[in-house]
CSV table of C-alpha atoms and ligand atoms in Angstrom, one decimal:
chain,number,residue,atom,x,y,z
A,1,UNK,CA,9.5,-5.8,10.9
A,2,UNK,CA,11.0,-9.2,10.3
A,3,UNK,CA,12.1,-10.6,6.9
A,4,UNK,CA,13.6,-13.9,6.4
A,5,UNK,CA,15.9,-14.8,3.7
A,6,UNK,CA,13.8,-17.5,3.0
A,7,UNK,CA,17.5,-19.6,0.9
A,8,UNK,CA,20.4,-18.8,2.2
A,9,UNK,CA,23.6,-20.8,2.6
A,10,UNK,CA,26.0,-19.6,6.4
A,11,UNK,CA,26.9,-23.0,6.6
A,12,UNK,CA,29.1,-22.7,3.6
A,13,UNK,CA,33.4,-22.7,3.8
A,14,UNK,CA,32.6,-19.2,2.2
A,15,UNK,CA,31.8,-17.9,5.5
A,16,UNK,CA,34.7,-19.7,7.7
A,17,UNK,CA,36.6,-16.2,8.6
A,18,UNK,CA,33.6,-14.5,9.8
A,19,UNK,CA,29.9,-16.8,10.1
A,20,UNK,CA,29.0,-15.4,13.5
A,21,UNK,CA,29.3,-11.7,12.0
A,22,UNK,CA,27.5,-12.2,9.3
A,23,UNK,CA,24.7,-13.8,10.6
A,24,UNK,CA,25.1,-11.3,13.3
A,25,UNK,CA,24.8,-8.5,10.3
A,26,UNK,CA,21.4,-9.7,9.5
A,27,UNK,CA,20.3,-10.8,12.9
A,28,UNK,CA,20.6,-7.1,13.8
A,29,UNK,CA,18.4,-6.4,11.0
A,30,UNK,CA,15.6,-8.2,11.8
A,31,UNK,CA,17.0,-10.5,8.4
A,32,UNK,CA,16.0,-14.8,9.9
A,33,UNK,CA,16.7,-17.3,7.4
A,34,UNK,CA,16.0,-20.5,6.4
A,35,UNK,CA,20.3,-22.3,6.1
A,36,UNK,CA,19.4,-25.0,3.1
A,37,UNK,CA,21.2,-28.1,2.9
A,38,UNK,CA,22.9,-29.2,-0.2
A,39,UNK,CA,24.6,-32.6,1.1
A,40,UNK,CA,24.6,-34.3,3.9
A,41,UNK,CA,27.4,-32.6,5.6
A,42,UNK,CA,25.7,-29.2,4.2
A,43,UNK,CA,22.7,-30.2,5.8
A,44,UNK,CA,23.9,-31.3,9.0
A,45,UNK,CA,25.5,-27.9,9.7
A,46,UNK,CA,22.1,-26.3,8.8
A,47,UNK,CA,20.9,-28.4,11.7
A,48,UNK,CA,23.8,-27.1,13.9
A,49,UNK,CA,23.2,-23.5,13.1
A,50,UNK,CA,19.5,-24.1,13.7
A,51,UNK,CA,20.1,-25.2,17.1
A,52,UNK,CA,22.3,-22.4,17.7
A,53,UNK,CA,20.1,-19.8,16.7
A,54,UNK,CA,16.4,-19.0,17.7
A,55,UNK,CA,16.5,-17.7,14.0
A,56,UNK,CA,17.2,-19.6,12.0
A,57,UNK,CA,16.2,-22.4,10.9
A,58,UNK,CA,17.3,-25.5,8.6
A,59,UNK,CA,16.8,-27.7,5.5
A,60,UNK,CA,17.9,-31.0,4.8
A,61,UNK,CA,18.5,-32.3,1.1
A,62,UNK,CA,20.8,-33.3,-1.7
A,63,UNK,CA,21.4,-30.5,-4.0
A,64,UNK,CA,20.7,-31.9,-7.7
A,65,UNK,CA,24.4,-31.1,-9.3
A,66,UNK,CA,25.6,-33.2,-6.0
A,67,UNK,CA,24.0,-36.4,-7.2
A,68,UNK,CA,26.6,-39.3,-8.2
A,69,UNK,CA,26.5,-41.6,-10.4
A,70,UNK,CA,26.8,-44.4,-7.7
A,71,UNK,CA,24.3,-42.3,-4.9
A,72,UNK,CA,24.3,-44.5,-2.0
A,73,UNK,CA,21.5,-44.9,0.0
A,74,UNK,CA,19.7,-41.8,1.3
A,75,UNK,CA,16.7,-42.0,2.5
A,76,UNK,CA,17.7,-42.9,6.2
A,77,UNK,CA,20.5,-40.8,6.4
A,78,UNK,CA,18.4,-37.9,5.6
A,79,UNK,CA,15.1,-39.0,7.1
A,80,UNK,CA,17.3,-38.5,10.6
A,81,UNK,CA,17.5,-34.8,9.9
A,82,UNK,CA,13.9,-34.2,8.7
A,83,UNK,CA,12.8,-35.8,11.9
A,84,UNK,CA,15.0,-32.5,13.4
A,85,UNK,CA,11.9,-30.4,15.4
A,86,UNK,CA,14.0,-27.2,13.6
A,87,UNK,CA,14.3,-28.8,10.2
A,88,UNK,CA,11.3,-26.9,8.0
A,89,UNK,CA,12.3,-28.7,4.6
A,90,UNK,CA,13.2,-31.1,2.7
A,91,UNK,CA,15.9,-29.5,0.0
A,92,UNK,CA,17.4,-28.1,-2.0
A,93,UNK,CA,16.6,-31.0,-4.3
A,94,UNK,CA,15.5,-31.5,-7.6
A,95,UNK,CA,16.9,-30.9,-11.5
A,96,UNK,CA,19.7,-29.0,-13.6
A,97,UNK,CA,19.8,-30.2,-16.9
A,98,UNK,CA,22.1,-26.9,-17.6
A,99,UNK,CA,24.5,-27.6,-15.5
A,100,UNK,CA,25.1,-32.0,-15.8
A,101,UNK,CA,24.4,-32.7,-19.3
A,102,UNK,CA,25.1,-35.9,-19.0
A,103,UNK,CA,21.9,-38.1,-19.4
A,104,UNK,CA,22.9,-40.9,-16.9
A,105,UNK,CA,23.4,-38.1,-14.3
A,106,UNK,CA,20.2,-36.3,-15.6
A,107,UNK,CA,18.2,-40.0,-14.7
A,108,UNK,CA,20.4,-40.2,-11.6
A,109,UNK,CA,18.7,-37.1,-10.8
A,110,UNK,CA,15.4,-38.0,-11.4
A,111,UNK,CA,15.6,-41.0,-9.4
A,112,UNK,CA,16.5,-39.3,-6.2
A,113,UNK,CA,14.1,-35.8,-6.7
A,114,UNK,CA,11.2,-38.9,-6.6
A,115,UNK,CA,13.1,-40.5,-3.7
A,116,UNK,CA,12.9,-36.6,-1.9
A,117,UNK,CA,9.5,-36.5,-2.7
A,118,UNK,CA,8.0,-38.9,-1.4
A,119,UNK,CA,10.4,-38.2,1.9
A,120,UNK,CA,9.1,-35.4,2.0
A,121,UNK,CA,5.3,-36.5,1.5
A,122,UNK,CA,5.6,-38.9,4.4
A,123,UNK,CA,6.9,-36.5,6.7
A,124,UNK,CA,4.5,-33.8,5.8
A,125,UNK,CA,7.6,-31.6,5.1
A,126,UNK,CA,7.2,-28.6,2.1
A,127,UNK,CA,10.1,-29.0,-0.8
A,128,UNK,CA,12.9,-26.3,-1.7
A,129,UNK,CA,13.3,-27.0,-5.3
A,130,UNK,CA,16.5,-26.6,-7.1
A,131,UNK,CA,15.6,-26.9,-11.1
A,132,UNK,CA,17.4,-25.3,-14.2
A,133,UNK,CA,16.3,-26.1,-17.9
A,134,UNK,CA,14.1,-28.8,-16.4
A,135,UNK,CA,10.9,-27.4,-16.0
A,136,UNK,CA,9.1,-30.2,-17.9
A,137,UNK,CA,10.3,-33.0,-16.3
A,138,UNK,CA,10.0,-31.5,-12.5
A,139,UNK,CA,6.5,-31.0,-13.5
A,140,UNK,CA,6.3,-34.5,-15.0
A,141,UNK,CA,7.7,-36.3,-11.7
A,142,UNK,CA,5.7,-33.9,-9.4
A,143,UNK,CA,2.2,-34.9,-11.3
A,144,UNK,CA,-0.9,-34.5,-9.2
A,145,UNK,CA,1.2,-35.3,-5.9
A,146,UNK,CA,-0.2,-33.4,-3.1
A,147,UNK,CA,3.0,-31.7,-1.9
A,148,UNK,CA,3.6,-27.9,-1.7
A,149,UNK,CA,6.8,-25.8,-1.6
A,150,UNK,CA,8.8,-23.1,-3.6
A,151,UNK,CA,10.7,-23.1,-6.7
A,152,UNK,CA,13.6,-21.2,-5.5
A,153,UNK,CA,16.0,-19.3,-7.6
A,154,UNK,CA,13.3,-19.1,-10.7
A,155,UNK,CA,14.8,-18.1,-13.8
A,156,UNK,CA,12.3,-19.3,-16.6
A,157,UNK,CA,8.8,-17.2,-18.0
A,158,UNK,CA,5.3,-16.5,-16.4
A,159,UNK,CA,4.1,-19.2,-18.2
A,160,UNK,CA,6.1,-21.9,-16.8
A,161,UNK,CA,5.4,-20.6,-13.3
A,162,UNK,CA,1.7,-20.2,-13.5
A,163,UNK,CA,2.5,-24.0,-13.8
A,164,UNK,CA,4.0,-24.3,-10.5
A,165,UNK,CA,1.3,-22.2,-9.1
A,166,UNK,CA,-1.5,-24.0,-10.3
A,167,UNK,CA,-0.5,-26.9,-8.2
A,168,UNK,CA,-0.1,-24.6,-5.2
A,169,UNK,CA,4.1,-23.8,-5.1
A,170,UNK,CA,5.2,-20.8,-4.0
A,171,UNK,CA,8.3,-19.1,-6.4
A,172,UNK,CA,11.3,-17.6,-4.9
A,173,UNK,CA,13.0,-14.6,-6.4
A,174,UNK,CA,16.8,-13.6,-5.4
A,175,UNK,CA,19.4,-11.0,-7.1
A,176,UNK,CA,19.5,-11.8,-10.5
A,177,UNK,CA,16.5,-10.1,-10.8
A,178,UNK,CA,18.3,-7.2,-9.6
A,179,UNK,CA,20.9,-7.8,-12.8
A,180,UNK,CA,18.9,-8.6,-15.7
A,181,UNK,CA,15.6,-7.8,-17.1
A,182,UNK,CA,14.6,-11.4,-17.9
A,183,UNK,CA,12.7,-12.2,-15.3
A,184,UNK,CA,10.4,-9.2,-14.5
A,185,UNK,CA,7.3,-10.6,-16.4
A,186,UNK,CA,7.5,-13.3,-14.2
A,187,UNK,CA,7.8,-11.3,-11.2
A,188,UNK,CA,5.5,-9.1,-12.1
A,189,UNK,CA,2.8,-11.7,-13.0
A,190,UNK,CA,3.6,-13.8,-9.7
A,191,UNK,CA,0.9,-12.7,-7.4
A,192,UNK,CA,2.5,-10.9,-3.9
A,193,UNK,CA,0.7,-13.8,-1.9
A,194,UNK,CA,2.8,-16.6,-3.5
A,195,UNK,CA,6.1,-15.0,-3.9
A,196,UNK,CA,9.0,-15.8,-1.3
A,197,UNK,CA,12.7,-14.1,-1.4
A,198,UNK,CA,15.4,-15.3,-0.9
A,199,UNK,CA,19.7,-14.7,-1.2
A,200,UNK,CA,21.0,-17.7,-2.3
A,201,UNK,CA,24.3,-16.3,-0.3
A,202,UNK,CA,27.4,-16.8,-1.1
A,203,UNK,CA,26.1,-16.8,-4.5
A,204,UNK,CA,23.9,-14.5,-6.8
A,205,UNK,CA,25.1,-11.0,-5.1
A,206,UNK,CA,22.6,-8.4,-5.7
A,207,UNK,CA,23.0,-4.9,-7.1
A,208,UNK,CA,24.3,-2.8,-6.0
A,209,UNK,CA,26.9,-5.4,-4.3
A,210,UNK,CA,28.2,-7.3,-7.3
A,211,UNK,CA,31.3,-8.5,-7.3
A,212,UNK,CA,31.5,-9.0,-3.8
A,213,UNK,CA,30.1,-12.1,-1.1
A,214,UNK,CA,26.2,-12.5,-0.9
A,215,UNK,CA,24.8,-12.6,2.7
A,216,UNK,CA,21.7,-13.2,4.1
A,217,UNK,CA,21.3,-9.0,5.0
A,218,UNK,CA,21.5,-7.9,1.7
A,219,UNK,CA,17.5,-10.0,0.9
A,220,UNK,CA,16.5,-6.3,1.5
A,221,UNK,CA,17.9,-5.1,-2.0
A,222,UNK,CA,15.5,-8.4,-3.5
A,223,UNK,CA,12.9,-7.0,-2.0
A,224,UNK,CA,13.2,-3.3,-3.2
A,225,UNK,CA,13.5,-4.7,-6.8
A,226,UNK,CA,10.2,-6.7,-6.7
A,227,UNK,CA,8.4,-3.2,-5.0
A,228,UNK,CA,9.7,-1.1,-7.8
A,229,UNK,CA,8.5,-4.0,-11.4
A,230,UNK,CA,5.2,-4.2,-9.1
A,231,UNK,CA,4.9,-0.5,-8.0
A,232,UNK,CA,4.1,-1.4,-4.6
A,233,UNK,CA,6.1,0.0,-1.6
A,234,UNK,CA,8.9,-2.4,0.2
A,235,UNK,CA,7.1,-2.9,3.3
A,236,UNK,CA,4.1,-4.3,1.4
A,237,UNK,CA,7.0,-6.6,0.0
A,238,UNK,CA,8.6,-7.7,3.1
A,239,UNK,CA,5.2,-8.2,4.9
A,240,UNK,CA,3.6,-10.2,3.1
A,241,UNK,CA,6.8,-12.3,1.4
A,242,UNK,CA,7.1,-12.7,5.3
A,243,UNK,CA,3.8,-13.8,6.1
A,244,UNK,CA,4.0,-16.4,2.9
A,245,UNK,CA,7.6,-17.9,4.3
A,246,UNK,CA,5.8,-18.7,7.8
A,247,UNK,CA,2.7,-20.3,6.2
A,248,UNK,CA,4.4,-22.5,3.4
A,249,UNK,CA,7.6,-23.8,6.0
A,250,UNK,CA,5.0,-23.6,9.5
A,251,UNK,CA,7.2,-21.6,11.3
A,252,UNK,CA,6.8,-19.6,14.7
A,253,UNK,CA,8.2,-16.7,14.6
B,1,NI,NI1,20.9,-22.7,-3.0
């Protein structure tokens, strides 16, 4: 049975020492994954990785806390790796208000998450969205567009994420719900069929590996966690989390 880490980071200096092990590690596991981009160098060594591996696959995008004040150009740079036939997204992109507080960056951000989307639109690519303590104003910018994708990394309440699913977004659960109890209302409430998981490796390590590096393998332990607040069992979990990552992202796996 295959599960895919459906956010996961390789490509990252984290990984340096020992990337061919540790994809290795999950490869052996039946763990693919989706290598998100967070820059443009970020995002063209998702590409390279891609094309290296039948299993993975990549995402091109500018991570919001990456956005300058002076942000040249993007859209062409970019568009060049959406184009990519193993590129499934556009992302991570999108808003965090908790970590820039600084309102010129927070409009910065703005502007380029309605530059993505519309990238995005055109080339009939889903979005990975990146969004902290901006759940308004993602909501706001994305309107009535007909665009679908997953809010990865969700850390807010059921409410805000019935939000998200009422325009058709899948949300993406990692470790911290593995750490802390604030979240399993919303996990629990998410239906099955529109929940992905995901790593976030090198960050976000889940029980019981804090303290040490996140890697894609470890998706497993997100998994269990979700089976045990819903009181389903794991494979129900990793089927159908499965199944919703090769629907929302079109992949052939
Ligand atoms: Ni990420």
């Amino acid at each position: 049975m295959t599960i895919i880490d459906s956010h996961c980071h390789p490509q990252f200096s984290q990984y340096d020492q020992d990337r061919e092990e540790v994809i290795k590690r999950a490869l052996d596991t039946n763990v693919h994954m989706i290598c998100v981009g967070t820059d443009l160098e970020m995002s063209q060594k998702a590409v390279e990785l891609s094309e290296k591996y039948d299993s993975i696959w990549a995402s091109a995008g500018l991570h919001p806390t990456e956005v300058s004040e002076v942000q040249e150009p993007t859209r062409a740079a970019y568009e060049k790796f959406i184009k990519h036939n193993k590129v499934v997204a556009v992302g991570e992109v999108g808003l965090d208000y908790y970590r820039i507080k600084d309102k010129i960056l927070q409009n910065k951000q703005k502007e380029m998450f309605i530059e993505f989307l519309d990238l995005a639109m055109s080339n009939k690519k889903p979005l990975i969205i990146h969004c902290r303590e901006a759940y308004d104003d993602l909501l706001k910018i994305i309107g009535n567009s007909k665009i679908s994708g997953v809010i990865h990394s969700f850390t807010s309440d059921f409410k805000t994420a019935e939000k998200f699913l009422a325009k058709g977004f899948f949300i993406g659960f990692n470790g911290i719900i593995t750490f802390t109890d604030q979240y399993n209302e919303a996990v629990i409430n998410t239906p099955l069929t529109r929940t992905l998981i995901e790593t976030d490796a090198p960050y976000l390590t889940p029980e019981p590996y804090r303290g040490k590096r996140n890697e894609p393998s470890y998706v497993i332990e997100v998994a269990k966690k979700i089976a045990e607040l819903k009181n389903i069992p794991v494979e129900e979990v990793t089927e159908q989390t499965t199944k919703n990552t090769l629907k929302l992202f079109g992949l052939n796996d």
